[in-house]
């Protein structure tokens, strides 16, 4: 069998480690990552190897040559333009005249490849994907197989609600040469996105082999470090080509250590390195070749490549330093510092945690460096949560962060584009808005200042002004509140996940556009957006009918700008308004009591931007979100509109909603729970009924006034349903395992995998949803009665708890 090692990756997320080095050449305990892959192939009798190249190919060719020094025969295939994973292998087609294995040159594994090859032979598949179970499947392609190992579904880089298994694609494939005939040469074509889905749709037999052992896809700086610590701990079966002086202390030849007692294992020290007396090497220190460690230097959990000078009494804790850097005496480098090649750090300098220093940078003596120099590549959690960016004001979200974030957004909105911005009345929100306007304009993007308003008005303003996107900033009132940044597309709905990833990549890499002074973006002020929004809302109803009905409403809100907007709207409709501001947003008792006491026609609670809202009827009944959907279908079925009304409803909505929509000649489309997905369905509507509390309030008031109805009577004509909802804690590392075991549990049952795992049985259905932002699952059920729904929910809560203990 022959092999293809894919070695063309740039390793963008590993920068600055990969600024001057291709990702497969990044060293692991002194040897390039790809060398361990060659060792693995040779161990399994595979010595005829093709290597695909694109980024800095000479570094790989110069090191490995024709492969004879490593006991193999290597043939190189260069890409002049990106061809994708499958396209690059197609480029080697004339070499691949027999069954072959594809493997990445920038991952570390000790899988038994022979077992995978035997499985492929027995399965008679055209292609076999080697799979592995991981704790966090989000960065990989999840693959689902049946009981015979035949692949039935792919999910490339899923969200937590799409993680139906913790079994992922390792990028190791065993293929028959015939699969390469399925697509053309010299076109960009990917295995996971293009070829495998195509083979699956054609009915071609594809197998998935679940491999045991160690596998690490070195895709981030944190994983790069941890992989080497795992090697020192013996978690991966590889050959560390060094002498073990004492247990856990690996030393190559020609190393000079003046005081062996100052070294704490596990530690690796490369050839030609000199460790002076009085220095201290803590556990998980990794020194490459020809490093100088001066007296009094303290090293702990740190990685140094080759030819570095670590000065007198310098300190390193949790850092990674590339090649040929000179760090003078008394300097301190803290957790997460990454330094590229050929840098110089002056004496007594302090490099703060998380700072990235690109190659060829000088830091003056006695300096304190707080931010990355020139470029930074930060492998961290995602910026975006479920639908926005949220953080603690002036800690997570700062003016500096906002400016850089806006610069990253400019790569998506493009030079010459226009973005509308707004903020709530909180001074911090106003400050962040100004910072983001600065970042956008510096990148050549024009801005429209919508002033102080709510996000629904901003969504409206983006559409009316035909902007390319929008940004709304809000800050919770009170000292412990969060700041939130919502990013909208040209339709005024949240940007897609793919756009979020583009912004995140640009932000972490600081790959920003800085325009020349004659191409800077300009700003114009449009303070009437809130007024225009209110006027547009009023055009949705017959105002005279509402005014003459003497409608009484209890308004419960927790934001000044929202209160001002709502009061202005309701006053112009001639409503009697009773205001309250409940301190506990989970308790409706004050709102219910106020509605009853004042014999109000309606009560409504609005969150800070009216994105979330809850109605209370004239009888004091709290209306659930599901019943609110049904109410909207009823109201809009009687509205004569040129645009047919359709609504995106979440997968958790009761089945009766679809029956009701059919009865009322409206249309509903099941979507994921994501606000973006639901809003996308209603993109042709002027307003978003399920995410605009003021619009929803106006439509309900108008409907009741125009038809002479009261809300409690109206709801009696709508279907009833019995739902239960519970949350159950689950550690992040167990989420993928729980989803896999849940899928195994549901085999043979009717299952829907639109979002989370939805299981149907004779008692109703249950939806198991891993939360995107919190370490828990949400369990949502519908049953023939409230008791059945509750029992069904509790049953699955207990299953989730049990699976975590396995």
JSON list of C-alpha atoms in Angstrom, two decimals, residues 14 16-36 59 63-64 105-108 218 220-221 223-229 231 238 252 268 270 286-289 291 302-308 320-323 339 341:
[
{"chain": "A", "resi": 14, "resn": "UNK", "atom": "CA", "xyz": [-0.48, 28.42, 15.16]},
{"chain": "A", "resi": 16, "resn": "UNK", "atom": "CA", "xyz": [3.64, 33.05, 15.03]},
{"chain": "A", "resi": 17, "resn": "UNK", "atom": "CA", "xyz": [5.04, 29.49, 15.28]},
{"chain": "A", "resi": 18, "resn": "UNK", "atom": "CA", "xyz": [4.27, 28.97, 11.60]},
{"chain": "A", "resi": 19, "resn": "UNK", "atom": "CA", "xyz": [5.29, 32.41, 10.33]},
{"chain": "A", "resi": 20, "resn": "UNK", "atom": "CA", "xyz": [8.53, 30.97, 8.91]},
{"chain": "A", "resi": 21, "resn": "UNK", "atom": "CA", "xyz": [7.76, 27.27, 9.05]},
{"chain": "A", "resi": 22, "resn": "UNK", "atom": "CA", "xyz": [5.07, 25.03, 7.52]},
{"chain": "A", "resi": 23, "resn": "UNK", "atom": "CA", "xyz": [2.81, 23.38, 10.05]},
{"chain": "A", "resi": 24, "resn": "UNK", "atom": "CA", "xyz": [4.09, 19.79, 9.51]},
{"chain": "A", "resi": 25, "resn": "UNK", "atom": "CA", "xyz": [7.59, 21.02, 10.40]},
{"chain": "A", "resi": 26, "resn": "UNK", "atom": "CA", "xyz": [6.61, 22.39, 13.81]},
{"chain": "A", "resi": 27, "resn": "UNK", "atom": "CA", "xyz": [8.78, 20.45, 16.28]},
{"chain": "A", "resi": 28, "resn": "UNK", "atom": "CA", "xyz": [7.48, 18.00, 18.87]},
{"chain": "A", "resi": 29, "resn": "UNK", "atom": "CA", "xyz": [10.22, 17.13, 21.36]},
{"chain": "A", "resi": 30, "resn": "UNK", "atom": "CA", "xyz": [12.84, 18.31, 18.90]},
{"chain": "A", "resi": 31, "resn": "UNK", "atom": "CA", "xyz": [11.58, 16.49, 15.78]},
{"chain": "A", "resi": 32, "resn": "UNK", "atom": "CA", "xyz": [9.15, 17.74, 13.10]},
{"chain": "A", "resi": 33, "resn": "UNK", "atom": "CA", "xyz": [5.60, 16.53, 13.55]},
{"chain": "A", "resi": 34, "resn": "UNK", "atom": "CA", "xyz": [5.67, 14.92, 10.10]},
{"chain": "A", "resi": 35, "resn": "UNK", "atom": "CA", "xyz": [8.64, 12.77, 11.04]},
{"chain": "A", "resi": 36, "resn": "UNK", "atom": "CA", "xyz": [6.48, 10.92, 13.57]},
{"chain": "A", "resi": 59, "resn": "UNK", "atom": "CA", "xyz": [11.50, 23.57, 4.36]},
{"chain": "A", "resi": 63, "resn": "UNK", "atom": "CA", "xyz": [14.69, 18.25, 5.70]},
{"chain": "A", "resi": 64, "resn": "UNK", "atom": "CA", "xyz": [13.30, 14.96, 4.35]},
{"chain": "A", "resi": 105, "resn": "UNK", "atom": "CA", "xyz": [1.42, 15.58, 8.29]},
{"chain": "A", "resi": 106, "resn": "UNK", "atom": "CA", "xyz": [0.43, 17.93, 11.09]},
{"chain": "A", "resi": 107, "resn": "UNK", "atom": "CA", "xyz": [-1.27, 15.54, 13.53]},
{"chain": "A", "resi": 108, "resn": "UNK", "atom": "CA", "xyz": [0.24, 13.10, 16.02]},
{"chain": "A", "resi": 218, "resn": "UNK", "atom": "CA", "xyz": [-2.37, 20.16, 16.34]},
{"chain": "A", "resi": 220, "resn": "UNK", "atom": "CA", "xyz": [-4.11, 25.48, 18.15]},
{"chain": "A", "resi": 221, "resn": "UNK", "atom": "CA", "xyz": [-1.32, 26.78, 20.34]},
{"chain": "A", "resi": 223, "resn": "UNK", "atom": "CA", "xyz": [-3.09, 21.76, 21.74]},
{"chain": "A", "resi": 224, "resn": "UNK", "atom": "CA", "xyz": [0.47, 22.10, 20.43]},
{"chain": "A", "resi": 225, "resn": "UNK", "atom": "CA", "xyz": [1.76, 22.52, 23.97]},
{"chain": "A", "resi": 226, "resn": "UNK", "atom": "CA", "xyz": [-0.44, 19.82, 25.50]},
{"chain": "A", "resi": 227, "resn": "UNK", "atom": "CA", "xyz": [0.55, 17.29, 22.85]},
{"chain": "A", "resi": 228, "resn": "UNK", "atom": "CA", "xyz": [4.19, 17.50, 23.91]},
{"chain": "A", "resi": 229, "resn": "UNK", "atom": "CA", "xyz": [3.25, 17.21, 27.58]},
{"chain": "A", "resi": 231, "resn": "UNK", "atom": "CA", "xyz": [4.39, 12.71, 24.90]},
{"chain": "A", "resi": 238, "resn": "UNK", "atom": "CA", "xyz": [6.10, 7.03, 19.95]},
{"chain": "A", "resi": 252, "resn": "UNK", "atom": "CA", "xyz": [19.98, 14.02, 23.58]},
{"chain": "A", "resi": 268, "resn": "UNK", "atom": "CA", "xyz": [13.26, 17.06, 27.40]},
{"chain": "A", "resi": 270, "resn": "UNK", "atom": "CA", "xyz": [17.92, 18.67, 22.96]},
{"chain": "A", "resi": 286, "resn": "UNK", "atom": "CA", "xyz": [11.11, 21.28, 26.68]},
{"chain": "A", "resi": 287, "resn": "UNK", "atom": "CA", "xyz": [14.40, 22.63, 25.34]},
{"chain": "A", "resi": 288, "resn": "UNK", "atom": "CA", "xyz": [15.33, 22.06, 21.70]},
{"chain": "A", "resi": 289, "resn": "UNK", "atom": "CA", "xyz": [18.86, 22.10, 20.37]},
{"chain": "A", "resi": 291, "resn": "UNK", "atom": "CA", "xyz": [19.92, 26.57, 23.80]},
{"chain": "A", "resi": 302, "resn": "UNK", "atom": "CA", "xyz": [7.65, 26.05, 28.78]},
{"chain": "A", "resi": 303, "resn": "UNK", "atom": "CA", "xyz": [8.79, 25.11, 25.28]},
{"chain": "A", "resi": 304, "resn": "UNK", "atom": "CA", "xyz": [11.89, 26.46, 23.54]},
{"chain": "A", "resi": 305, "resn": "UNK", "atom": "CA", "xyz": [12.93, 25.51, 20.03]},
{"chain": "A", "resi": 306, "resn": "UNK", "atom": "CA", "xyz": [16.55, 25.91, 18.93]},
{"chain": "A", "resi": 307, "resn": "UNK", "atom": "CA", "xyz": [19.39, 28.39, 19.48]},
{"chain": "A", "resi": 308, "resn": "UNK", "atom": "CA", "xyz": [17.75, 30.55, 22.17]},
{"chain": "A", "resi": 320, "resn": "UNK", "atom": "CA", "xyz": [6.54, 28.98, 23.85]},
{"chain": "A", "resi": 321, "resn": "UNK", "atom": "CA", "xyz": [9.61, 30.49, 22.18]},
{"chain": "A", "resi": 322, "resn": "UNK", "atom": "CA", "xyz": [10.67, 29.64, 18.61]},
{"chain": "A", "resi": 323, "resn": "UNK", "atom": "CA", "xyz": [14.24, 29.98, 17.29]},
{"chain": "A", "resi": 339, "resn": "UNK", "atom": "CA", "xyz": [7.37, 34.38, 20.59]},
{"chain": "A", "resi": 341, "resn": "UNK", "atom": "CA", "xyz": [11.90, 33.60, 15.50]}
]
